[in-house]
PDB file of C-alpha atoms in Angstrom:
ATOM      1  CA  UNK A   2      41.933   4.112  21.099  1.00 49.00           C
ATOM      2  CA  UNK A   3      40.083   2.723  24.044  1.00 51.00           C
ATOM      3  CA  UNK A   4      36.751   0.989  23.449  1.00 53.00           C
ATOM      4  CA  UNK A   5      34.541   3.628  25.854  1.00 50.00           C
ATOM      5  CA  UNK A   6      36.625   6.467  23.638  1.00 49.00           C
ATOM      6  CA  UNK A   7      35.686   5.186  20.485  1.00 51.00           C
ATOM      7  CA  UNK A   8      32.282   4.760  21.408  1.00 53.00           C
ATOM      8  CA  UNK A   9      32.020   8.798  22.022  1.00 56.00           C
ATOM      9  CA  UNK A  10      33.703   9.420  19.152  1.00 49.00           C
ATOM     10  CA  UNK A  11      31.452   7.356  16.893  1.00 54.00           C
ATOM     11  CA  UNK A  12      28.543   9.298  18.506  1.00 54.00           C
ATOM     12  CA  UNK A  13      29.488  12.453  18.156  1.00 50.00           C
ATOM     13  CA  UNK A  14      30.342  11.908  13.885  1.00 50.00           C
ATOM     14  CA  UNK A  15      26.533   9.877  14.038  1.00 51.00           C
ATOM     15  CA  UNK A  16      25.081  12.793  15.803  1.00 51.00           C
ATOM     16  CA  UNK A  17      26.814  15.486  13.581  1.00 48.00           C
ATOM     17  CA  UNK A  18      26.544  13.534  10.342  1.00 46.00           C
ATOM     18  CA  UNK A  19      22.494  13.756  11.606  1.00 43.00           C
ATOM     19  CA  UNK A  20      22.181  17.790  12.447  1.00 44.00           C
ATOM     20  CA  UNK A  21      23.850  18.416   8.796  1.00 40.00           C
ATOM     21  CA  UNK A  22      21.033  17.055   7.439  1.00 43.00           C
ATOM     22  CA  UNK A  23      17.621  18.854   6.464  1.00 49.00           C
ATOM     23  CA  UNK A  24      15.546  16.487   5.242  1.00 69.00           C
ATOM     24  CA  UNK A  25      14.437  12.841   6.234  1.00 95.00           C
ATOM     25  CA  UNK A  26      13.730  10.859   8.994  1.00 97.00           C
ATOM     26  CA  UNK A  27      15.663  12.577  11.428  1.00 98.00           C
ATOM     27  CA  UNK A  28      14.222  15.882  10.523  1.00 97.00           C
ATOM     28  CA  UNK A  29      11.024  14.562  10.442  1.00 96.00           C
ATOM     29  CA  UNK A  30      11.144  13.510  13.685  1.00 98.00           C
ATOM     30  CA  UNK A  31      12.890  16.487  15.449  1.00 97.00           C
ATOM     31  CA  UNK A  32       9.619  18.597  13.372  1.00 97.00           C
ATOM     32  CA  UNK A  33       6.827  16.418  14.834  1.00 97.00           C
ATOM     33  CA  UNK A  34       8.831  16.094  18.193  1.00 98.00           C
ATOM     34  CA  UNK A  35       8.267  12.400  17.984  1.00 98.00           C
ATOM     35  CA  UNK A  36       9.547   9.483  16.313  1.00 98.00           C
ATOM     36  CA  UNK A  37       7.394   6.115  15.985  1.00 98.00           C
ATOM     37  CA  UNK A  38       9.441   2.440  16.243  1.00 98.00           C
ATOM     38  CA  UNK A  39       7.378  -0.157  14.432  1.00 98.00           C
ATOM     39  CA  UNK A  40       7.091  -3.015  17.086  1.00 98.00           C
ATOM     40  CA  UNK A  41       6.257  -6.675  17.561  1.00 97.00           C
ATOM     41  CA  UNK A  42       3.341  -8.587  19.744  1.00 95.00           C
ATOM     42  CA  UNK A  43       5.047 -11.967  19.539  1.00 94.00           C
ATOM     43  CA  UNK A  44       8.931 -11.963  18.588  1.00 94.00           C
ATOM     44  CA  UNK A  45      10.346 -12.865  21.756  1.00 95.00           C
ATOM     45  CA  UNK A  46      13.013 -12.050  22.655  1.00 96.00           C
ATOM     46  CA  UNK A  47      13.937  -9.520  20.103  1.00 97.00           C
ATOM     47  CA  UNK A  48      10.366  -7.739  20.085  1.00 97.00           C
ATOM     48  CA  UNK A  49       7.172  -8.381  22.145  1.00 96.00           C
ATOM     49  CA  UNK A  50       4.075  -7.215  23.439  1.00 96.00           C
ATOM     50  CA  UNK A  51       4.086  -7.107  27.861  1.00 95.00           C
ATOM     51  CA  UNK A  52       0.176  -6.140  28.002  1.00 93.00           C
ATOM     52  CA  UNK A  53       1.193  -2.492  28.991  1.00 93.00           C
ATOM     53  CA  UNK A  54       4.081  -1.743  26.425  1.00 95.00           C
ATOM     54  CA  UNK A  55       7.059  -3.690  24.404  1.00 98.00           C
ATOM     55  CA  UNK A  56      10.005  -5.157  25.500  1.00 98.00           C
ATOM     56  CA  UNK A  57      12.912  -7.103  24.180  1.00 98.00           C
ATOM     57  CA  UNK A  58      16.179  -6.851  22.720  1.00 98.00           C
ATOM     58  CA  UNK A  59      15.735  -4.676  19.278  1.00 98.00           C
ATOM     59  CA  UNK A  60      13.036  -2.795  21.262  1.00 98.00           C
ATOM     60  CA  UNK A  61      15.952  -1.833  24.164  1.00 98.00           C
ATOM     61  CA  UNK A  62      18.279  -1.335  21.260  1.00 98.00           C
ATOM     62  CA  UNK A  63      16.257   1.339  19.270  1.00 98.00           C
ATOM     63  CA  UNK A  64      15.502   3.073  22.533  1.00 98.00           C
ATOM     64  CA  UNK A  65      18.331   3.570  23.414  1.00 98.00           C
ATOM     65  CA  UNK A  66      20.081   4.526  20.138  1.00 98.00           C
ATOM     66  CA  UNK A  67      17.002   6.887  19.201  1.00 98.00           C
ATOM     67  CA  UNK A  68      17.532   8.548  22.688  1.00 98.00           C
ATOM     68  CA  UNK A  69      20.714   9.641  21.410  1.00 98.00           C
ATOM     69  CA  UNK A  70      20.073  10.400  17.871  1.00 98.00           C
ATOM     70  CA  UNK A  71      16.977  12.633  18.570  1.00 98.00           C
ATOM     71  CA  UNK A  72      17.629  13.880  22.649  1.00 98.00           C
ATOM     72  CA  UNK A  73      13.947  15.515  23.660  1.00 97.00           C
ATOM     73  CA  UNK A  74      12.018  13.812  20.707  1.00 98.00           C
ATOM     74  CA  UNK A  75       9.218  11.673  22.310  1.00 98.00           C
ATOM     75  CA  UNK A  76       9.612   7.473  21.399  1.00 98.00           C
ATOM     76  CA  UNK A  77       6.213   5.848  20.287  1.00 98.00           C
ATOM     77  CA  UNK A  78       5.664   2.493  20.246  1.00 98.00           C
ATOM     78  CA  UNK A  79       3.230   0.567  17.606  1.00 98.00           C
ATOM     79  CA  UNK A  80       2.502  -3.222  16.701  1.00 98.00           C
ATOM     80  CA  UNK A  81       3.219  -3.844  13.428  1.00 97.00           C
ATOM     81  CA  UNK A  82       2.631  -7.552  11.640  1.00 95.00           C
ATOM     82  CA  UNK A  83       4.823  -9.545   9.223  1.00 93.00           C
ATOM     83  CA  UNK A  84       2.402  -8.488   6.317  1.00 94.00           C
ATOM     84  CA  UNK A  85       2.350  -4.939   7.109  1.00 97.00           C
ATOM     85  CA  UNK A  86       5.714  -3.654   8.671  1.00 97.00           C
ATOM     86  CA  UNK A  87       7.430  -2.854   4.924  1.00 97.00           C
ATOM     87  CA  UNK A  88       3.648  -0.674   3.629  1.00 98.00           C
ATOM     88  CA  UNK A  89       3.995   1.508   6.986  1.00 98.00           C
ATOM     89  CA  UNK A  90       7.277   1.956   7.040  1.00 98.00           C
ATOM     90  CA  UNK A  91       7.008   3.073   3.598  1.00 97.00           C
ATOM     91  CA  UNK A  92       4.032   5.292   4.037  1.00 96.00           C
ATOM     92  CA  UNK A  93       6.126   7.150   6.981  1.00 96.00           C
ATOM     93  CA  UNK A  94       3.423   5.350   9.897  1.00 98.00           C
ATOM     94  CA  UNK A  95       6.588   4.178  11.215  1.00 98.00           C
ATOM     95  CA  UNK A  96      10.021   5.540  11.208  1.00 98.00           C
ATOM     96  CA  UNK A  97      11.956   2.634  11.965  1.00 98.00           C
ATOM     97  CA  UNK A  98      11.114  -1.491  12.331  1.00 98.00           C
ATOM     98  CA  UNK A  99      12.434  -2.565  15.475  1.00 98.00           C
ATOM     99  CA  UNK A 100      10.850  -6.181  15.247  1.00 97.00           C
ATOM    100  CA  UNK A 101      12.517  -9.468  13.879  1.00 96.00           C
ATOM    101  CA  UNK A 102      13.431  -8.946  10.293  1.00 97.00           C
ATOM    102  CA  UNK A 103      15.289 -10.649   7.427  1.00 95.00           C
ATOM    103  CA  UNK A 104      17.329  -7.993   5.733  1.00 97.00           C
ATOM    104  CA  UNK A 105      17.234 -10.219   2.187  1.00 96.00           C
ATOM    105  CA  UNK A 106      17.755  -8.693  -1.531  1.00 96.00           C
ATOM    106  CA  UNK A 107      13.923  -8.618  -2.054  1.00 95.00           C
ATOM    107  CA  UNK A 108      13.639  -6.421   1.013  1.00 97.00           C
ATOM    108  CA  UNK A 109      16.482  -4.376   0.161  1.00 97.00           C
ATOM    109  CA  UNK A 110      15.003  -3.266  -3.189  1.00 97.00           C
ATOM    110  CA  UNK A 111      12.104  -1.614  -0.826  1.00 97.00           C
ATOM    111  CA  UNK A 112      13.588  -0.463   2.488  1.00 98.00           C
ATOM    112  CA  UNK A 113      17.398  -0.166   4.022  1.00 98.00           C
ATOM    113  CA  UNK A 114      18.256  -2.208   6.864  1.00 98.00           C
ATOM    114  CA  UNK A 115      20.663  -1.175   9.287  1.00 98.00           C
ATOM    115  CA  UNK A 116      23.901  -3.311  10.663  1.00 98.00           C
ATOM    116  CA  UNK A 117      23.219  -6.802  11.164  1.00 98.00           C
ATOM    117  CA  UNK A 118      22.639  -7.351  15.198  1.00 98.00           C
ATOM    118  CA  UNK A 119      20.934 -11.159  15.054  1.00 98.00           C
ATOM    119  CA  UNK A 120      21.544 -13.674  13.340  1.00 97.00           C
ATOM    120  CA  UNK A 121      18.895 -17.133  13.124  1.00 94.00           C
ATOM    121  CA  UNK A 122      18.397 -20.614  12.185  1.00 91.00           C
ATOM    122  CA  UNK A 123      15.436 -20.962  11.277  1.00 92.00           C
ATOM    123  CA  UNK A 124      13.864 -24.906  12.796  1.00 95.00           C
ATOM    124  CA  UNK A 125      10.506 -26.140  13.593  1.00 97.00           C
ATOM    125  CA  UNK A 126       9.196 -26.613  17.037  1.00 98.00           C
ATOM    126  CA  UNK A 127       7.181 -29.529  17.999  1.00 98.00           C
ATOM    127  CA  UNK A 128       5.164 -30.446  20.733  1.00 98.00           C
ATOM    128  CA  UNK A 129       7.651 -33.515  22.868  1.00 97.00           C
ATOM    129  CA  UNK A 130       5.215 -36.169  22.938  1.00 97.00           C
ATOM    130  CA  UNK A 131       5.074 -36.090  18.890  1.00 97.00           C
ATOM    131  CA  UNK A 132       8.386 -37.897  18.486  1.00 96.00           C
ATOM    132  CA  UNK A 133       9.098 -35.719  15.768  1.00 97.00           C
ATOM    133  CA  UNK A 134      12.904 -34.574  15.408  1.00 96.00           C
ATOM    134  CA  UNK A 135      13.707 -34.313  11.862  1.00 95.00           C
ATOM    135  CA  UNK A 136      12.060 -32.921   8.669  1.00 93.00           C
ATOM    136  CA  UNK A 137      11.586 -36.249   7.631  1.00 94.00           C
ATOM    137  CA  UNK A 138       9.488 -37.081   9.706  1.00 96.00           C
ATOM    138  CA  UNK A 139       6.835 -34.491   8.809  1.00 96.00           C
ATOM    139  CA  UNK A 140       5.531 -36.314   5.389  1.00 95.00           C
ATOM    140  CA  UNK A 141       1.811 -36.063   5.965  1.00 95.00           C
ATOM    141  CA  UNK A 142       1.729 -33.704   8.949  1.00 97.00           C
ATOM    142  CA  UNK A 143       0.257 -30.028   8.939  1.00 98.00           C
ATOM    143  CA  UNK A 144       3.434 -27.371   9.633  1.00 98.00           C
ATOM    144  CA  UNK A 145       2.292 -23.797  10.478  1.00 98.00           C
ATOM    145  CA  UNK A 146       4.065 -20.823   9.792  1.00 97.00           C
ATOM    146  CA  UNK A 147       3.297 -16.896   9.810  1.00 95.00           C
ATOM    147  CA  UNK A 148       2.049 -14.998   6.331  1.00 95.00           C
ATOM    148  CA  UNK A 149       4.669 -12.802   5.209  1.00 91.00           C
ATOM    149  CA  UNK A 150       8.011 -14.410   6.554  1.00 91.00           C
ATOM    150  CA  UNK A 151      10.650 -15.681   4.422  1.00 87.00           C
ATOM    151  CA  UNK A 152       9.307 -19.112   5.140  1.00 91.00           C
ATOM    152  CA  UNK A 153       6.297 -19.510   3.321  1.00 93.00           C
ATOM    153  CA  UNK A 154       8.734 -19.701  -0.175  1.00 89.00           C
ATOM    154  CA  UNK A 155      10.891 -22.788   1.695  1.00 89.00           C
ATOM    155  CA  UNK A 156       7.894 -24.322   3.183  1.00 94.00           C
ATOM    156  CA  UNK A 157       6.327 -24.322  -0.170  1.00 92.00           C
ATOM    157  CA  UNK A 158       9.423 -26.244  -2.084  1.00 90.00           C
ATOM    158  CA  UNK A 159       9.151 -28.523   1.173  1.00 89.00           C
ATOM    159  CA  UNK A 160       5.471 -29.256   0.481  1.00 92.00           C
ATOM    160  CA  UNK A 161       6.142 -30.482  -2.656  1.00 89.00           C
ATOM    161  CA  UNK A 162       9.230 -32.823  -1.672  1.00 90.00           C
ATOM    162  CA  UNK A 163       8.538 -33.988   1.744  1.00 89.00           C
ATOM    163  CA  UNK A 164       4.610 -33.792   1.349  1.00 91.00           C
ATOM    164  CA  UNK A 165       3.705 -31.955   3.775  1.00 96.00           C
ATOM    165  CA  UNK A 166       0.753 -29.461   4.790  1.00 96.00           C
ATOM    166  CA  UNK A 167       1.801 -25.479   4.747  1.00 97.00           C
ATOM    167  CA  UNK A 168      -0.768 -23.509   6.930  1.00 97.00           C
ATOM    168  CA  UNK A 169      -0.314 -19.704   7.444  1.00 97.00           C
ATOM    169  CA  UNK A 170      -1.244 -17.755  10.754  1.00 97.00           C
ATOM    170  CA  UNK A 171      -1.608 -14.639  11.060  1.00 94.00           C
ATOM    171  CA  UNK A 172       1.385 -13.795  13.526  1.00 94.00           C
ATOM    172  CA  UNK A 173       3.925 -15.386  15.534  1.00 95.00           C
ATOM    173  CA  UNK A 174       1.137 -15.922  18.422  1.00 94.00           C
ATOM    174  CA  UNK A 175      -1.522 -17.399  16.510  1.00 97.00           C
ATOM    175  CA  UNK A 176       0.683 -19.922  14.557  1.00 97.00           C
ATOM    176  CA  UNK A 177       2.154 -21.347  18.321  1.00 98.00           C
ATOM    177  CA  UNK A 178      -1.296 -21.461  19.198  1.00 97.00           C
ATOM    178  CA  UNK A 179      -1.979 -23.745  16.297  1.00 98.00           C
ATOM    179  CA  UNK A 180       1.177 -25.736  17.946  1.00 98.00           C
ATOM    180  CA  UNK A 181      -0.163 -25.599  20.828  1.00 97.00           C
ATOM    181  CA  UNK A 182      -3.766 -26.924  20.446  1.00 97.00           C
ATOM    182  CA  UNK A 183      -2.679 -29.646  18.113  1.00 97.00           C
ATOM    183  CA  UNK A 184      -3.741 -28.097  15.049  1.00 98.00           C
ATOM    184  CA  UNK A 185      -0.540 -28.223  13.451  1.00 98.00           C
ATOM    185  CA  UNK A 186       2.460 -30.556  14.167  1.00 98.00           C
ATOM    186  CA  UNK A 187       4.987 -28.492  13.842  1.00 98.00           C
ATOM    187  CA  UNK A 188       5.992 -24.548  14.025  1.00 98.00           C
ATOM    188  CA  UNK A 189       8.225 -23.551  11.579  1.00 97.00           C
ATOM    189  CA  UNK A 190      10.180 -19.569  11.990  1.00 95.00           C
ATOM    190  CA  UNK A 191      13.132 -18.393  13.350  1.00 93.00           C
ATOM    191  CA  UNK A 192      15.006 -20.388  16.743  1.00 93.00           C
ATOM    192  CA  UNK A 193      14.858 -17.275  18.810  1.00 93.00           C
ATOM    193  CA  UNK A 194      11.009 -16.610  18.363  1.00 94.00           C
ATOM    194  CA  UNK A 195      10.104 -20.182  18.839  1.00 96.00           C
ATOM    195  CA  UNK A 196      12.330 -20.072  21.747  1.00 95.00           C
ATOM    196  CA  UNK A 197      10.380 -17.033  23.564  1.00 94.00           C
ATOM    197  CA  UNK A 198       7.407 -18.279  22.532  1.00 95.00           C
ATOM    198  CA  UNK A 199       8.109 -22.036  24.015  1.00 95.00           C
ATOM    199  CA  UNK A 200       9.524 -20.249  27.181  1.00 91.00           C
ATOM    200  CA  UNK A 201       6.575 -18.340  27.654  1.00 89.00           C
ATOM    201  CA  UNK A 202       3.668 -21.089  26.939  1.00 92.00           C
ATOM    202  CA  UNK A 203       1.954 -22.980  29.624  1.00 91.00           C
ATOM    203  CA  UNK A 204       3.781 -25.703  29.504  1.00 93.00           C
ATOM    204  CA  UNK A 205       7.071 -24.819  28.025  1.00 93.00           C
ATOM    205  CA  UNK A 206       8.732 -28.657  28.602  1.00 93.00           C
ATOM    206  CA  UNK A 207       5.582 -29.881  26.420  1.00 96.00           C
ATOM    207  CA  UNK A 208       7.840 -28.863  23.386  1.00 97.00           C
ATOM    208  CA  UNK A 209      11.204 -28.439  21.787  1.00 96.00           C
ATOM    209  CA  UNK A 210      13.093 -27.335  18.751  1.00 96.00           C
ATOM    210  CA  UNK A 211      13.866 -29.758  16.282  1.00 96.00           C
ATOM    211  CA  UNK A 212      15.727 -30.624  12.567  1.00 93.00           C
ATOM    212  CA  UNK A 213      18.613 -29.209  10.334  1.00 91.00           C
ATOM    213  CA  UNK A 214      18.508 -25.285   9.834  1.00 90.00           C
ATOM    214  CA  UNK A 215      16.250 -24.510   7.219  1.00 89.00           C
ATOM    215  CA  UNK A 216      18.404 -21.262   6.284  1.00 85.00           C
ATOM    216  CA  UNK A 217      20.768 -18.917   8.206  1.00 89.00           C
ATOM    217  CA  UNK A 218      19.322 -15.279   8.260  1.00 93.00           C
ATOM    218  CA  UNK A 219      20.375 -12.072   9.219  1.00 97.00           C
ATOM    219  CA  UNK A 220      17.872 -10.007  11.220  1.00 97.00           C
ATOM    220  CA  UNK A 221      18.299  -6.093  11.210  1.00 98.00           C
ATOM    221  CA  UNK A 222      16.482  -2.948  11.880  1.00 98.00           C
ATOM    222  CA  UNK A 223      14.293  -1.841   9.109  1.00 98.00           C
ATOM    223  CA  UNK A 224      14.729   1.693   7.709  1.00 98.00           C
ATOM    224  CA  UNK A 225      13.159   3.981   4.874  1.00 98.00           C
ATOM    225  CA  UNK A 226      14.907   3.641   1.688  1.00 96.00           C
ATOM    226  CA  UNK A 227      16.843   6.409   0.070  1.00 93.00           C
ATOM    227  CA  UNK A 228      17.832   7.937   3.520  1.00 97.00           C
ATOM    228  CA  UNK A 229      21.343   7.824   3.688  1.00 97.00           C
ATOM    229  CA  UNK A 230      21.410  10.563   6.358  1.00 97.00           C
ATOM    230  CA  UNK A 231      19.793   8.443   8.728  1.00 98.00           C
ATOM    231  CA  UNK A 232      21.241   4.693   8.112  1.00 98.00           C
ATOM    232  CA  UNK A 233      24.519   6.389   8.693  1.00 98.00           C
ATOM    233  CA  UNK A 234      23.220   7.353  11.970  1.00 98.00           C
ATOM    234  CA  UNK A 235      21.898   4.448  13.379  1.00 98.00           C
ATOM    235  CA  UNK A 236      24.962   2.064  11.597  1.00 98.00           C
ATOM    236  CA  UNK A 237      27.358   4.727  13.498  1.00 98.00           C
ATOM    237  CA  UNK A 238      25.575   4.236  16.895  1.00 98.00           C
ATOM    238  CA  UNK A 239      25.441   0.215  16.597  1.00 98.00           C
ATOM    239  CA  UNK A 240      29.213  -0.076  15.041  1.00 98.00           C
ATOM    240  CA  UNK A 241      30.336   1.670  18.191  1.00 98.00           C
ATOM    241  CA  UNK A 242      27.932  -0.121  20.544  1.00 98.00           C
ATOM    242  CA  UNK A 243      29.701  -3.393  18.915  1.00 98.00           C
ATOM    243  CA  UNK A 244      32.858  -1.937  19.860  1.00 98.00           C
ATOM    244  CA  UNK A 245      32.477  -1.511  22.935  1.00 98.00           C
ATOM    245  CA  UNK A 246      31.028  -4.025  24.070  1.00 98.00           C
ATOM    246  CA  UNK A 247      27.544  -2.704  25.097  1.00 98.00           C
ATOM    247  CA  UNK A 248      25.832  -4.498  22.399  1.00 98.00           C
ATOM    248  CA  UNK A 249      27.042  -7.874  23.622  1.00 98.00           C
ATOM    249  CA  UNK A 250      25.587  -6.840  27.385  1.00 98.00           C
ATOM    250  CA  UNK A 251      22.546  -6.148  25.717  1.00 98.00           C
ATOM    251  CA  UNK A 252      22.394  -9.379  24.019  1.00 98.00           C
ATOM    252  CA  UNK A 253      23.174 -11.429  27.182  1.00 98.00           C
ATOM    253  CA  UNK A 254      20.194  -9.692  29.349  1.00 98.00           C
ATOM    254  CA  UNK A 255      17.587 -11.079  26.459  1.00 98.00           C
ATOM    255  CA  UNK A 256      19.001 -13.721  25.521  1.00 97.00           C
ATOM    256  CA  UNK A 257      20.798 -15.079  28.847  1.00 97.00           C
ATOM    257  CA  UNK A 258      19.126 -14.097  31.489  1.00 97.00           C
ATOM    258  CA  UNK A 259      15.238 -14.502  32.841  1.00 96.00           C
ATOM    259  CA  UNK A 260      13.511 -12.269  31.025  1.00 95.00           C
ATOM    260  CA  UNK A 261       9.505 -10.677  31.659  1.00 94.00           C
ATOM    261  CA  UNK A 262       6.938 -11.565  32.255  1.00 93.00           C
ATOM    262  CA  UNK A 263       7.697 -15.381  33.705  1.00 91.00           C
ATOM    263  CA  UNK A 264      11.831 -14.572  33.958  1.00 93.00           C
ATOM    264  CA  UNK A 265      11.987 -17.495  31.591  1.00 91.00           C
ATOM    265  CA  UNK A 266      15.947 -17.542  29.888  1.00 93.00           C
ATOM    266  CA  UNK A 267      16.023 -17.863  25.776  1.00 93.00           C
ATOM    267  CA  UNK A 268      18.953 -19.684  26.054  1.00 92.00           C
ATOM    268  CA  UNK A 269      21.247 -18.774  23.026  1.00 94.00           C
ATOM    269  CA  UNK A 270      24.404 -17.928  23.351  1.00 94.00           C
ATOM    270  CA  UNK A 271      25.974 -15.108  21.105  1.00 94.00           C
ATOM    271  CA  UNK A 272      26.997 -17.245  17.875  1.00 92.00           C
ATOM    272  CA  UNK A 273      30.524 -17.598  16.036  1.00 92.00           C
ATOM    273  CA  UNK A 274      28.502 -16.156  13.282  1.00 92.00           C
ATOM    274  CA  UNK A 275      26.882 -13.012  15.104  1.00 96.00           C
ATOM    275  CA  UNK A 276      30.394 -13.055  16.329  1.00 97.00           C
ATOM    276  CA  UNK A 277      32.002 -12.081  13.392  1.00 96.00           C
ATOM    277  CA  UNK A 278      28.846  -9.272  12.199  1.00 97.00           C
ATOM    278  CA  UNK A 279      29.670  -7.572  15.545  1.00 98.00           C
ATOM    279  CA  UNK A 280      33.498  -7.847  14.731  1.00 98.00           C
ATOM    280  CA  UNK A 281      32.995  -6.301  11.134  1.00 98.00           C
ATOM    281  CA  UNK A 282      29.655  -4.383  10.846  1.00 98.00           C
ATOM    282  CA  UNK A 283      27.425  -5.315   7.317  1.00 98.00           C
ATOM    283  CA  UNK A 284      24.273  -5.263   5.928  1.00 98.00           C
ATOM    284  CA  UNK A 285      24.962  -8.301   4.433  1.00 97.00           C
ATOM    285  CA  UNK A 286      21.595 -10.032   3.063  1.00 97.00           C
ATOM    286  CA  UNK A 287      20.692 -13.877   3.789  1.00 94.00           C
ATOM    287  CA  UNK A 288      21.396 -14.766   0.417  1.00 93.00           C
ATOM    288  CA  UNK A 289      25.299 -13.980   0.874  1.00 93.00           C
ATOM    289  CA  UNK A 290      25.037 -16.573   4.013  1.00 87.00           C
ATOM    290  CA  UNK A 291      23.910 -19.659   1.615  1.00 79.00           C
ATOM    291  CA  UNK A 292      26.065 -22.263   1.500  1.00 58.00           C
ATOM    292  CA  UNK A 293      27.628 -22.062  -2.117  1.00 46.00           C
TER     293      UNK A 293
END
């Protein structure tokens, strides 16, 4: 079966599998006439705020797959945070998380996550005059990182080895800002949002991406738990985007290519690991991609 074939076909079973159903997100949706995407300020280049609207990779992807899940139902946009994406999800303020997160067993015991379609490494990022290029290094030095992420619990364990200084920000904007001013030394999150957010500073040859991975994580859409109706939906529309192709395109404009607003280029190519999700579609949590 040809790759543009398969991709109808895997559409037309999402689509169907959807109009079955009479309750849940989709129905929800179609009721209200509009469906709400929970939404970034500060993940480039998966999720991020352009002044006038979002852009970014997840933010193109659930466009585009909600366009053909729910044709006619109105797409609204709104910022969520690290602390609160999981509560309004939950509540039903948002129907789906289209931002930069870790699909972990925690997480899965609260909300679904869709198909894998990133996968980090999760470094610090330093300002280049610091000398700094290895964890060791940061004994006795301030590292920021954002409330609610997955790595508060490593930066804690760190704190007590290394002897360091854990801060927390807010969001991804205020904790480079931290970087930035010289109130922290280093930045620690995920290599593609320290990559937007160096690309998009200033200055973004005042500072670079340093150390060993911390961890290897997958990042995924968010859904509602206990709504099989719709994760069948969206993992139908991204296996067959991963099929054929279109998902890798997608991935190359944010990732490999200037991007708004200063057409700065992320600069990560597509990974052996990312690779292999788009080659065999999982929700696979980060703890199955520890090293045993």
């Amino acid at each position: 079966m040809t790759r543009p074939l398969l991709l109808g076909v895997a559409l037309a079973l999402a689509c169907m599998g959807a109009s079955a159903q009479d309750s849940g997100t989709l129905a929800k949706a179609r009721a209200a006439g509009s469906v709400t995407m929970g939404v970034r300020d500060a993940s480039p280049p998966l999720s991020y705020s352009l002044g006038t609207g979002y852009a970014g990779y997840h933010v193109e992807l659930c466009e585009q797959m909600l366009s053909k899940l729910l044709p006619g139902v109105a797409i609204r946009q709104m910022a969520v945070t690290s602390q609160n994406r999981l509560p309004l999800l939950q509540n039903g303020t948002v129907d789906i998380e289209c931002g930069s997160t870790t699909n972990n067993t925690a997480r899965q015991q609260q909300a679904a996550f869709a198909h894998t379609t990133y996968i980090t490494e999760a470094r610090f990022a330093v300002r280049a005059a610091s000398g700094i290029a290895s964890v060791e290094q940061l004994k006795g030095k301030t590292v920021v990182t954002t409330t609610g992420t997955t790595l508060v619990q490593r930066l804690r364990r760190l704190e007590q080895e290394r002897h360091i200084t854990v801060v927390l920000a807010k969001d991804h904007a205020e904790s480079f800002l931290l970087l930035e001013s010289g109130r922290a030394d280093a930045f620690a999150m995920d290599d593609n949002t320290l990559a937007g957010n160096i690309a998009n500073a200033r200055n973004p040859a005042d500072f670079r991406i340093v150390g060993k991975p911390l961890g290897i994580e997958p990042i995924a859409i968010m859904l509602r738990k206990d709504d099989p109706a719709f994760k069948s939906a969206v993992d139908g529309y991204l296996a067959a985007a991963m099929a054929s192709g279109a998902l890798e395109k997608l991935y190359a404009k944010w990732f490999m290519a200037p991007i708004p607003p200063k057409n700065a280029v992320i600069n990560i190519p597509l990974s052996d690991s990312l690779k292999a999700a788009f080659l065999a579609p999982n929700d696979r949590p980060a703890e199955a991609y520890e090293e045993k």
